[in-house]
Short mmCIF file of C-alpha atoms in Angstrom, two decimals:
data_model
loop_
_atom_site.label_atom_id
_atom_site.label_comp_id
_atom_site.label_asym_id
_atom_site.label_seq_id
_atom_site.Cartn_x
_atom_site.Cartn_y
_atom_site.Cartn_z
CA MET A 844 -0.15 -0.01 -0.09
CA THR A 845 1.50 3.18 -0.95
CA ASP A 846 1.49 6.39 1.49
CA GLU A 847 -1.13 8.04 -0.49
CA THR A 848 -3.36 5.10 -0.19
CA ALA A 849 -2.63 5.06 3.44
CA ALA A 850 -3.60 8.15 4.12
CA ARG A 851 -6.94 7.94 2.20
CA ALA A 852 -7.62 4.51 4.10
CA ALA A 853 -7.01 6.00 7.10
CA PRO A 854 -9.59 6.82 9.70
CA PRO A 855 -10.41 10.51 8.55
CA GLY A 856 -10.68 13.23 10.99
CA PRO A 857 -13.56 13.47 13.81
CA ALA A 858 -17.02 15.43 12.50
CA ALA A 859 -17.06 19.07 12.37
CA LEU A 860 -17.08 20.78 16.27
CA PRO A 861 -20.89 21.18 17.59
CA ALA A 862 -21.64 24.67 17.62
CA ALA A 863 -21.28 24.90 21.67
CA ARG A 864 -17.73 23.54 21.41
CA ARG A 865 -16.29 25.97 19.06
CA SER A 866 -14.39 29.11 19.79
CA LEU A 867 -16.44 32.09 19.32
CA ALA A 868 -13.79 34.63 18.33
CA PRO A 869 -12.90 33.06 15.33
CA ASP A 870 -16.32 32.59 14.00
CA LEU A 871 -17.54 36.01 15.11
CA ALA A 872 -14.61 37.78 13.44
CA ARG A 873 -15.23 35.62 9.97
CA GLY A 874 -18.87 36.77 10.44
CA PHE A 875 -18.18 40.64 10.76
CA MET A 876 -15.27 40.43 8.11
CA LEU A 877 -17.59 38.90 5.79
CA LEU A 878 -20.08 42.18 5.73
CA VAL A 879 -16.20 44.28 5.34
CA ILE A 880 -15.85 41.85 2.32
CA ALA A 881 -19.31 42.82 0.28
CA THR A 882 -19.49 46.29 1.49
CA VAL A 883 -15.69 46.52 0.05
CA HIS A 884 -16.83 44.95 -3.11
CA ALA A 885 -20.03 46.72 -3.53
CA HIS A 886 -18.02 49.98 -3.80
CA MET A 887 -15.83 48.80 -5.91
CA PHE A 888 -18.32 47.54 -8.75
CA ARG A 889 -19.81 51.10 -10.19
CA LEU A 890 -15.64 51.48 -10.46
CA ALA A 891 -15.36 48.34 -12.42
CA MET A 892 -18.29 48.35 -14.20
CA THR A 893 -18.39 51.88 -16.17
CA GLY A 894 -14.80 53.13 -15.66
CA GLU A 895 -15.52 56.24 -13.70
CA GLY A 896 -14.40 57.26 -10.63
CA TYR A 897 -16.52 56.96 -7.41
CA ALA A 898 -19.86 59.05 -8.13
CA LEU A 899 -19.30 61.41 -5.07
CA ASP A 900 -22.64 62.89 -5.94
CA GLY A 901 -22.85 64.71 -2.39
CA PRO A 902 -22.03 64.82 0.97
CA PRO A 903 -23.28 61.49 1.61
CA ASP A 904 -21.25 59.47 -1.38
CA VAL A 905 -18.02 61.76 0.09
CA ALA A 906 -18.36 59.93 3.54
CA VAL A 907 -18.99 56.71 2.82
CA THR A 908 -16.14 56.61 0.08
CA ALA A 909 -13.40 58.26 2.78
CA PHE A 910 -14.94 55.66 5.41
CA MET A 911 -14.67 52.78 3.08
CA ALA A 912 -10.82 53.66 2.46
CA LEU A 913 -10.46 54.40 6.19
CA PHE A 914 -12.08 51.48 7.33
CA ALA A 915 -12.75 48.61 4.98
CA GLU A 916 -10.72 48.58 1.75
CA ASN A 917 -7.60 46.35 1.97
CA ARG A 918 -8.87 45.51 5.57
CA GLY A 919 -10.98 42.53 5.40
CA TYR A 920 -8.35 40.17 3.14
CA PRO A 921 -5.55 40.39 5.96
CA MET A 922 -7.96 39.19 8.51
CA PHE A 923 -9.12 36.61 6.54
CA ALA A 924 -5.59 34.87 5.24
CA ALA A 925 -4.62 35.12 8.91
CA LEU A 926 -7.99 33.09 9.92
CA PHE A 927 -6.85 30.55 6.83
CA GLY A 928 -3.54 29.95 8.74
CA TYR A 929 -5.00 30.16 11.79
CA GLY A 930 -7.04 27.10 10.77
CA LEU A 931 -4.55 25.34 8.86
CA ALA A 932 -2.16 25.56 11.93
CA GLN A 933 -5.09 23.94 14.10
CA ILE A 934 -5.43 21.01 11.82
CA HIS A 935 -1.61 20.53 11.73
CA LEU A 936 -1.38 20.88 15.77
CA ARG A 937 -4.96 18.46 16.00
CA ARG A 938 -3.48 15.61 14.06
CA THR A 939 0.31 15.93 15.35
CA ALA A 940 -1.50 15.57 18.85
CA GLU A 941 -2.79 12.39 17.43
CA GLY A 942 0.40 11.26 16.79
CA ARG A 943 0.24 11.78 12.98
CA GLU A 944 3.42 11.57 11.36
CA TRP A 945 4.40 15.13 9.31
CA PRO A 946 4.37 13.57 6.10
CA TRP A 947 0.81 12.14 6.38
CA VAL A 948 -0.46 15.60 7.78
CA ARG A 949 1.21 17.29 4.92
CA ARG A 950 -0.55 14.72 2.71
CA LEU A 951 -3.91 16.23 4.36
CA LEU A 952 -3.26 19.92 4.03
CA ARG A 953 -2.03 19.59 0.42
CA ARG A 954 -5.24 17.62 -0.53
CA ARG A 955 -7.72 20.22 1.13
CA GLY A 956 -5.44 22.79 -0.73
CA ARG A 957 -5.94 21.03 -4.30
CA TRP A 958 -9.39 21.13 -3.06
CA LEU A 959 -9.63 24.63 -2.34
CA VAL A 960 -8.02 25.61 -5.92
CA ALA A 961 -10.43 23.52 -7.48
CA ILE A 962 -13.41 25.36 -6.21
CA GLY A 963 -11.74 28.50 -6.28
CA VAL A 964 -11.05 27.83 -10.12
CA ALA A 965 -14.98 26.71 -10.06
CA HIS A 966 -15.82 29.97 -8.59
CA THR A 967 -14.10 32.24 -10.69
CA ALA A 968 -15.14 30.61 -14.34
CA LEU A 969 -19.13 30.60 -12.95
CA LEU A 970 -19.43 33.89 -10.36
CA PHE A 971 -16.71 36.11 -9.64
CA PHE A 972 -13.24 37.35 -10.56
CA GLY A 973 -11.83 38.64 -7.51
CA ASP A 974 -12.14 34.96 -5.56
CA ILE A 975 -9.54 34.45 -3.33
CA ILE A 976 -10.50 30.68 -2.01
CA SER A 977 -7.75 29.32 -4.78
CA VAL A 978 -5.66 31.56 -3.74
CA TYR A 979 -5.62 29.92 0.11
CA GLY A 980 -5.69 26.84 -2.15
CA LEU A 981 -2.05 27.31 -3.40
CA ILE A 982 -0.45 28.61 -0.55
CA ALA A 983 -1.73 25.59 1.33
CA LEU A 984 0.08 23.51 -1.65
CA LEU A 985 3.03 26.02 -1.24
CA PHE A 986 3.89 26.70 1.92
CA ALA A 987 2.47 24.07 4.39
CA GLY A 988 6.07 23.39 5.15
CA VAL A 989 6.39 27.01 7.00
CA LEU A 990 3.69 24.77 9.66
CA ARG A 991 7.02 23.61 11.06
CA PHE A 992 9.50 26.59 11.00
CA THR A 993 10.19 27.89 14.43
CA ASP A 994 8.57 31.25 15.48
CA ARG A 995 11.64 33.28 14.50
CA ARG A 996 11.97 31.66 11.26
CA LEU A 997 8.09 31.94 10.48
CA LEU A 998 7.97 35.89 11.56
CA THR A 999 11.48 36.16 9.37
CA HIS A 1000 9.69 34.77 6.12
CA ALA A 1001 6.52 36.80 6.59
CA PHE A 1002 8.07 39.98 6.75
CA ALA A 1003 10.24 39.84 3.72
CA TRP A 1004 7.06 38.66 1.98
CA MET A 1005 5.59 41.66 3.50
CA ALA A 1006 8.07 43.74 2.19
CA ALA A 1007 8.47 42.60 -0.97
CA GLY A 1008 4.67 41.41 -1.84
CA THR A 1009 3.40 44.90 -1.09
CA LEU A 1010 5.19 46.86 -2.84
CA VAL A 1011 4.96 44.34 -6.32
CA TYR A 1012 1.38 44.84 -5.80
CA ALA A 1013 0.89 48.04 -5.64
CA LEU A 1014 2.84 48.83 -8.46
CA VAL A 1015 1.25 46.54 -11.04
CA GLU A 1016 -2.12 47.17 -9.51
CA ASN A 1017 -1.71 50.75 -10.17
CA VAL A 1018 -0.87 50.29 -13.86
CA ALA A 1019 -3.76 47.37 -14.15
CA PHE A 1020 -6.30 49.54 -12.76
CA GLY A 1021 -6.06 52.25 -14.74
CA ALA A 1022 -5.90 50.24 -17.51
CA ALA A 1023 -8.88 48.74 -16.65
CA GLN A 1024 -10.82 51.83 -16.27
CA SER A 1025 -9.71 52.89 -19.52
CA GLY A 1026 -11.03 49.75 -21.02
CA ALA A 1027 -13.92 48.83 -19.05
CA GLN A 1028 -16.60 50.22 -22.00
CA GLY A 1029 -14.47 48.50 -24.64
CA GLY A 1030 -17.33 46.19 -25.61
CA GLU A 1031 -20.48 44.70 -24.49
CA ALA A 1032 -20.11 42.05 -22.03
CA THR A 1033 -21.73 38.84 -22.27
CA LEU A 1034 -21.92 35.79 -20.07
CA LEU A 1035 -19.43 33.48 -22.06
CA SER A 1036 -17.46 36.58 -22.62
CA ASP A 1037 -17.37 37.59 -18.97
CA MET A 1038 -16.43 33.68 -17.91
CA ALA A 1039 -13.53 33.68 -20.32
CA MET A 1040 -12.49 36.86 -19.19
CA ARG A 1041 -12.30 36.23 -15.53
CA LEU A 1042 -10.56 32.32 -16.13
CA MET A 1043 -7.99 34.39 -18.60
CA THR A 1044 -6.88 36.84 -15.79
CA LEU A 1045 -6.42 34.28 -12.92
CA PRO A 1046 -2.67 33.76 -14.28
CA PHE A 1047 -2.27 37.46 -13.74
CA PHE A 1048 -4.66 37.18 -10.55
CA TRP A 1049 -2.55 34.34 -8.35
CA PRO A 1050 1.24 35.89 -8.71
CA LEU A 1051 -0.34 39.50 -7.40
CA MET A 1052 -2.40 37.72 -4.79
CA ILE A 1053 -0.29 34.74 -2.84
CA PRO A 1054 2.57 37.44 -2.45
CA VAL A 1055 0.38 39.68 -0.33
CA SER A 1056 -1.45 37.03 1.32
CA VAL A 1057 1.56 35.18 2.95
CA PHE A 1058 2.18 37.71 5.43
CA PRO A 1059 -1.10 37.17 7.23
CA PHE A 1060 -1.45 33.91 6.36
CA MET A 1061 2.32 33.30 8.42
CA VAL A 1062 0.82 35.35 11.16
CA GLY A 1063 -2.03 33.61 11.75
CA VAL A 1064 -0.38 30.26 11.96
CA TRP A 1065 1.55 32.24 14.64
CA ALA A 1066 -1.43 32.90 16.49
CA ALA A 1067 -2.31 29.42 16.22
CA ARG A 1068 0.30 28.31 18.24
CA ARG A 1069 -0.37 30.51 20.82
CA ARG A 1070 -4.27 29.85 20.96
CA LEU A 1071 -4.72 34.04 20.59
CA LEU A 1072 -8.24 33.44 19.47
CA GLU A 1073 -9.30 30.29 21.41
CA GLU A 1074 -7.94 31.32 24.90
CA PRO A 1075 -8.13 35.02 24.71
CA GLU A 1076 -8.57 35.15 28.69
CA ARG A 1077 -4.56 34.11 28.69
CA HIS A 1078 -4.01 37.08 26.04
CA ARG A 1079 -6.05 39.92 27.05
CA ALA A 1080 -2.81 42.39 27.18
CA LEU A 1081 -1.47 41.80 24.09
CA LEU A 1082 -5.11 41.21 22.30
CA ARG A 1083 -5.89 45.08 23.61
CA ARG A 1084 -2.44 46.14 22.23
CA VAL A 1085 -3.18 45.25 19.16
CA ALA A 1086 -6.40 46.03 18.84
CA LEU A 1087 -5.53 49.87 19.71
CA PHE A 1088 -2.75 50.20 17.54
CA GLY A 1089 -3.82 48.07 14.58
CA ILE A 1090 -6.88 49.88 14.02
CA GLY A 1091 -5.61 53.40 15.04
CA ALA A 1092 -2.55 53.35 12.39
CA ALA A 1093 -5.05 51.52 9.68
CA VAL A 1094 -7.02 54.98 10.11
CA LEU A 1095 -4.21 57.04 10.13
CA GLY A 1096 -2.80 55.46 7.55
CA GLY A 1097 -5.59 55.25 5.61
CA VAL A 1098 -5.94 59.26 5.44
CA PRO A 1099 -3.76 59.66 2.27
CA GLN A 1100 -5.79 57.26 0.29
CA ALA A 1101 -9.30 58.89 1.80
CA LEU A 1102 -8.17 61.91 0.33
CA VAL A 1103 -7.29 60.88 -3.03
CA ASP A 1104 -10.42 58.50 -3.54
CA ILE A 1105 -12.65 61.61 -2.82
CA GLU A 1106 -10.48 63.72 -5.14
CA VAL A 1107 -9.45 66.46 -2.19
CA TRP A 1108 -5.99 65.52 -3.14
CA SER A 1109 -4.52 64.79 -6.35
CA VAL A 1110 -1.06 63.12 -7.47
CA PRO A 1111 0.85 61.74 -9.91
CA PRO A 1112 1.03 57.51 -10.62
CA LEU A 1113 4.15 57.30 -9.09
CA GLY A 1114 2.76 59.34 -5.78
CA ALA A 1115 -0.42 57.24 -6.12
CA ALA A 1116 1.41 53.56 -5.87
CA GLY A 1117 3.17 54.93 -2.70
CA ILE A 1118 0.07 55.48 -1.45
CA PHE A 1119 -1.62 52.40 -1.76
CA TRP A 1120 1.34 50.94 -0.99
CA VAL A 1121 1.16 52.58 2.63
CA HIS A 1122 -2.53 51.64 2.55
CA LEU A 1123 -1.98 47.78 2.13
CA LEU A 1124 0.70 48.03 5.21
CA VAL A 1125 -1.80 49.19 7.05
CA GLY A 1126 -4.56 47.37 6.08
CA TYR A 1127 -2.61 44.25 7.45
CA ALA A 1128 -2.55 46.54 10.99
CA GLY A 1129 -6.47 47.36 10.51
CA GLY A 1130 -6.77 43.52 10.28
CA PHE A 1131 -4.98 41.96 12.52
CA GLY A 1132 -6.51 45.07 15.07
CA TYR A 1133 -10.54 43.94 14.10
CA ALA A 1134 -9.70 39.96 14.84
CA ALA A 1135 -8.02 41.22 18.49
CA LEU A 1136 -11.26 43.63 18.95
CA ILE A 1137 -13.55 40.45 18.36
CA ALA A 1138 -11.64 38.36 20.32
CA LEU A 1139 -12.09 40.37 23.21
CA ILE A 1140 -15.69 41.56 22.39
CA ALA A 1141 -16.04 37.55 22.27
CA LEU A 1142 -14.32 37.15 25.82
CA ARG A 1143 -16.64 39.92 27.16
CA ILE A 1144 -19.60 38.07 25.78
CA GLY A 1145 -18.64 34.45 27.06
CA ASP A 1146 -21.57 32.42 27.22
CA ARG A 1147 -24.12 34.93 26.82
CA ARG A 1148 -24.59 34.89 23.05
CA GLY A 1149 -27.95 36.28 22.19
CA PRO A 1150 -29.59 35.58 18.77
CA VAL A 1151 -27.65 38.89 16.88
CA VAL A 1152 -24.47 36.82 18.16
CA THR A 1153 -25.25 33.64 17.38
CA ALA A 1154 -25.96 34.20 13.75
CA LEU A 1155 -23.42 36.18 13.29
CA ALA A 1156 -21.31 32.95 14.88
CA ALA A 1157 -23.34 31.18 12.17
CA THR A 1158 -22.35 33.21 9.73
CA GLY A 1159 -18.95 32.47 10.17
CA GLN A 1160 -19.12 29.04 11.06
CA ARG A 1161 -20.13 28.64 7.27
CA SER A 1162 -18.33 31.76 5.95
CA MET A 1163 -16.99 29.70 2.63
CA THR A 1164 -21.01 28.92 1.53
CA CYS A 1165 -22.12 32.72 2.57
CA TYR A 1166 -18.82 34.04 0.49
CA LEU A 1167 -19.95 32.26 -2.46
CA LEU A 1168 -23.48 32.74 -2.10
CA GLN A 1169 -22.52 36.68 -2.36
CA SER A 1170 -20.68 36.12 -5.59
CA VAL A 1171 -24.26 34.48 -6.39
CA ALA A 1172 -25.71 37.93 -5.42
CA TRP A 1173 -23.03 39.82 -7.47
CA ALA A 1174 -23.75 37.71 -10.39
CA VAL A 1175 -27.71 38.69 -10.53
CA LEU A 1176 -27.36 42.18 -9.95
CA ILE A 1177 -24.19 43.32 -11.48
CA PRO A 1178 -23.42 42.12 -14.92
CA PRO A 1179 -25.51 45.02 -17.67
CA TYR A 1180 -26.91 41.28 -19.28
CA MET A 1181 -28.69 40.85 -15.77
CA LEU A 1182 -30.55 43.58 -13.38
CA GLY A 1183 -27.02 45.84 -13.95
CA VAL A 1184 -27.62 47.89 -11.13
CA ALA A 1185 -23.86 48.75 -10.60
CA GLY A 1186 -24.02 51.70 -12.86
CA SER A 1187 -27.06 53.42 -11.62
CA PHE A 1188 -26.16 53.56 -8.31
CA THR A 1189 -24.43 55.82 -5.98
CA ASP A 1190 -21.77 55.28 -3.45
CA ALA A 1191 -23.50 55.39 0.03
CA GLN A 1192 -26.04 52.94 -2.36
CA ALA A 1193 -23.64 50.34 -3.08
CA VAL A 1194 -22.38 50.48 0.19
CA GLY A 1195 -25.92 49.73 1.22
CA LEU A 1196 -26.30 47.39 -1.21
CA GLY A 1197 -23.54 45.17 -0.23
CA ALA A 1198 -24.86 45.52 3.56
CA ALA A 1199 -28.30 44.01 2.48
CA VAL A 1200 -26.33 41.07 0.60
CA TRP A 1201 -24.83 40.53 3.61
CA LEU A 1202 -27.50 40.46 6.00
CA ALA A 1203 -29.08 38.22 3.66
CA THR A 1204 -26.27 35.39 3.93
CA VAL A 1205 -26.69 35.90 7.82
CA VAL A 1206 -30.21 35.40 7.63
CA LEU A 1207 -29.66 32.31 5.53
CA ALA A 1208 -26.98 30.83 7.71
CA ASP A 1209 -28.88 31.39 10.76
CA LEU A 1210 -31.59 29.29 9.41
CA MET A 1211 -29.22 26.58 8.12
CA ARG A 1212 -28.14 26.64 12.02
CA ARG A 1213 -31.68 26.82 13.08
CA ALA A 1214 -32.33 23.59 10.43
CA GLY A 1215 -29.84 21.35 12.44
CA PHE A 1216 -27.18 21.69 9.73
CA LYS A 1217 -23.77 21.84 11.55
CA GLN A 1218 -22.03 23.25 8.05
CA GLY A 1219 -23.08 24.87 5.10
CA PRO A 1220 -22.80 23.25 1.45
CA ALA A 1221 -19.17 24.35 0.50
CA GLU A 1222 -17.74 23.70 3.98
CA TRP A 1223 -19.64 19.73 3.94
CA PHE A 1224 -18.14 19.41 0.29
CA LEU A 1225 -14.65 20.49 1.47
CA ARG A 1226 -14.44 18.54 4.36
CA ARG A 1227 -15.91 15.33 2.53
CA MET A 1228 -13.02 15.89 -0.12
CA THR A 1229 -10.15 16.33 2.15
CA TYR A 1230 -10.88 13.45 4.58
CA GLY A 1231 -13.64 11.04 2.52
CA ARG A 1232 -16.46 9.58 3.86
CA PRO A 1233 -16.88 9.07 7.12
CA ALA A 1234 -16.29 5.52 8.36
CA PRO A 1235 -19.91 3.52 9.21
CA ALA A 1236 -20.78 3.32 13.35
CA PRO A 1237 -19.86 -0.26 14.52
CA ALA A 1238 -22.93 -2.72 14.88
CA GLU A 1239 -24.34 -3.21 17.76
CA GLY A 1240 -23.75 -6.24 17.86
CA GLY A 1241 -19.92 -6.51 17.01
CA ARG A 1242 -19.25 -5.22 20.15
CA ALA A 1243 -16.63 -6.77 22.80
CA GLY A 1244 -19.43 -8.23 25.53
#
């Protein structure tokens, strides 16, 4: 029997943890950050679909656009990447504690990564050009080995990726986004042309997104080793510092980008790239700060979970399903061959639309919870493909007497 066959033949991991046994902080963080993702995407769709700047049609639009630059844009994906690293490190730690050898765990993680790539490519082809699932899958395939790094080596690599990745991304994004804006109205889009275009962008999208996601991924691995989100009571002082400094740095560092976005400050292309680079860097701090703040809130809540917290946690527990559901909404609402609402909305209305889409996914996630589904369909599929079919329970008559 080969090693791969042995890994597949080994008993699969235990079933998903019941909600009562899950740590609140990671689920609450994912549920909240899906709101950030939804509003950022909705805010950007008018820009992408019309090739024009932000609407800025009055004080509400100006205020919303500035708010998004300070508190939302480039703040959501670093937190999700950190949570992905946190979750992958948890799998490694649990399987190692069970006595599994590293080659077995590495194959498990890479199998999970391959299925994430498959899900992400299908997501891109069918629904959305900005897929992040495949990026995380590629990171699992390429960087599984960092789970065995020492803390010092891990953080050294993390900050090196932060410095190089953000600089390249800022320079390329500035050029690419300008070209996309100028060519946004170059032809009439169709369902098939959009699908082809989305797939054609993947070879360019992955090399940009992987480098800027490795840093928060590795920080998430480091945080998981200390159980920062599972045991926030032990790390209250650190979490307070991260929340205060991270969110504060994100707001202050986001001011130049906000001024550019609301057209108060006009800068040349190279200056715009530099401002965007700073925005990316402080975005990491903001994402980590949000995670720390939510961990402190979860600690304060404890077991006193009301309906709102329960629904948010249910959303975070089904974060991949809810993320995909957002894309279904965008596929119906945004393209000109569907409802085509992107070009007719103001900035404030677009953000409101994003919040409404997120709220609909929260309701659906809570309905799944109430119906007794421990996972969303996307989570169930990924787990089944990673671990295989659960072993059947032993027959009653087969037990030893």
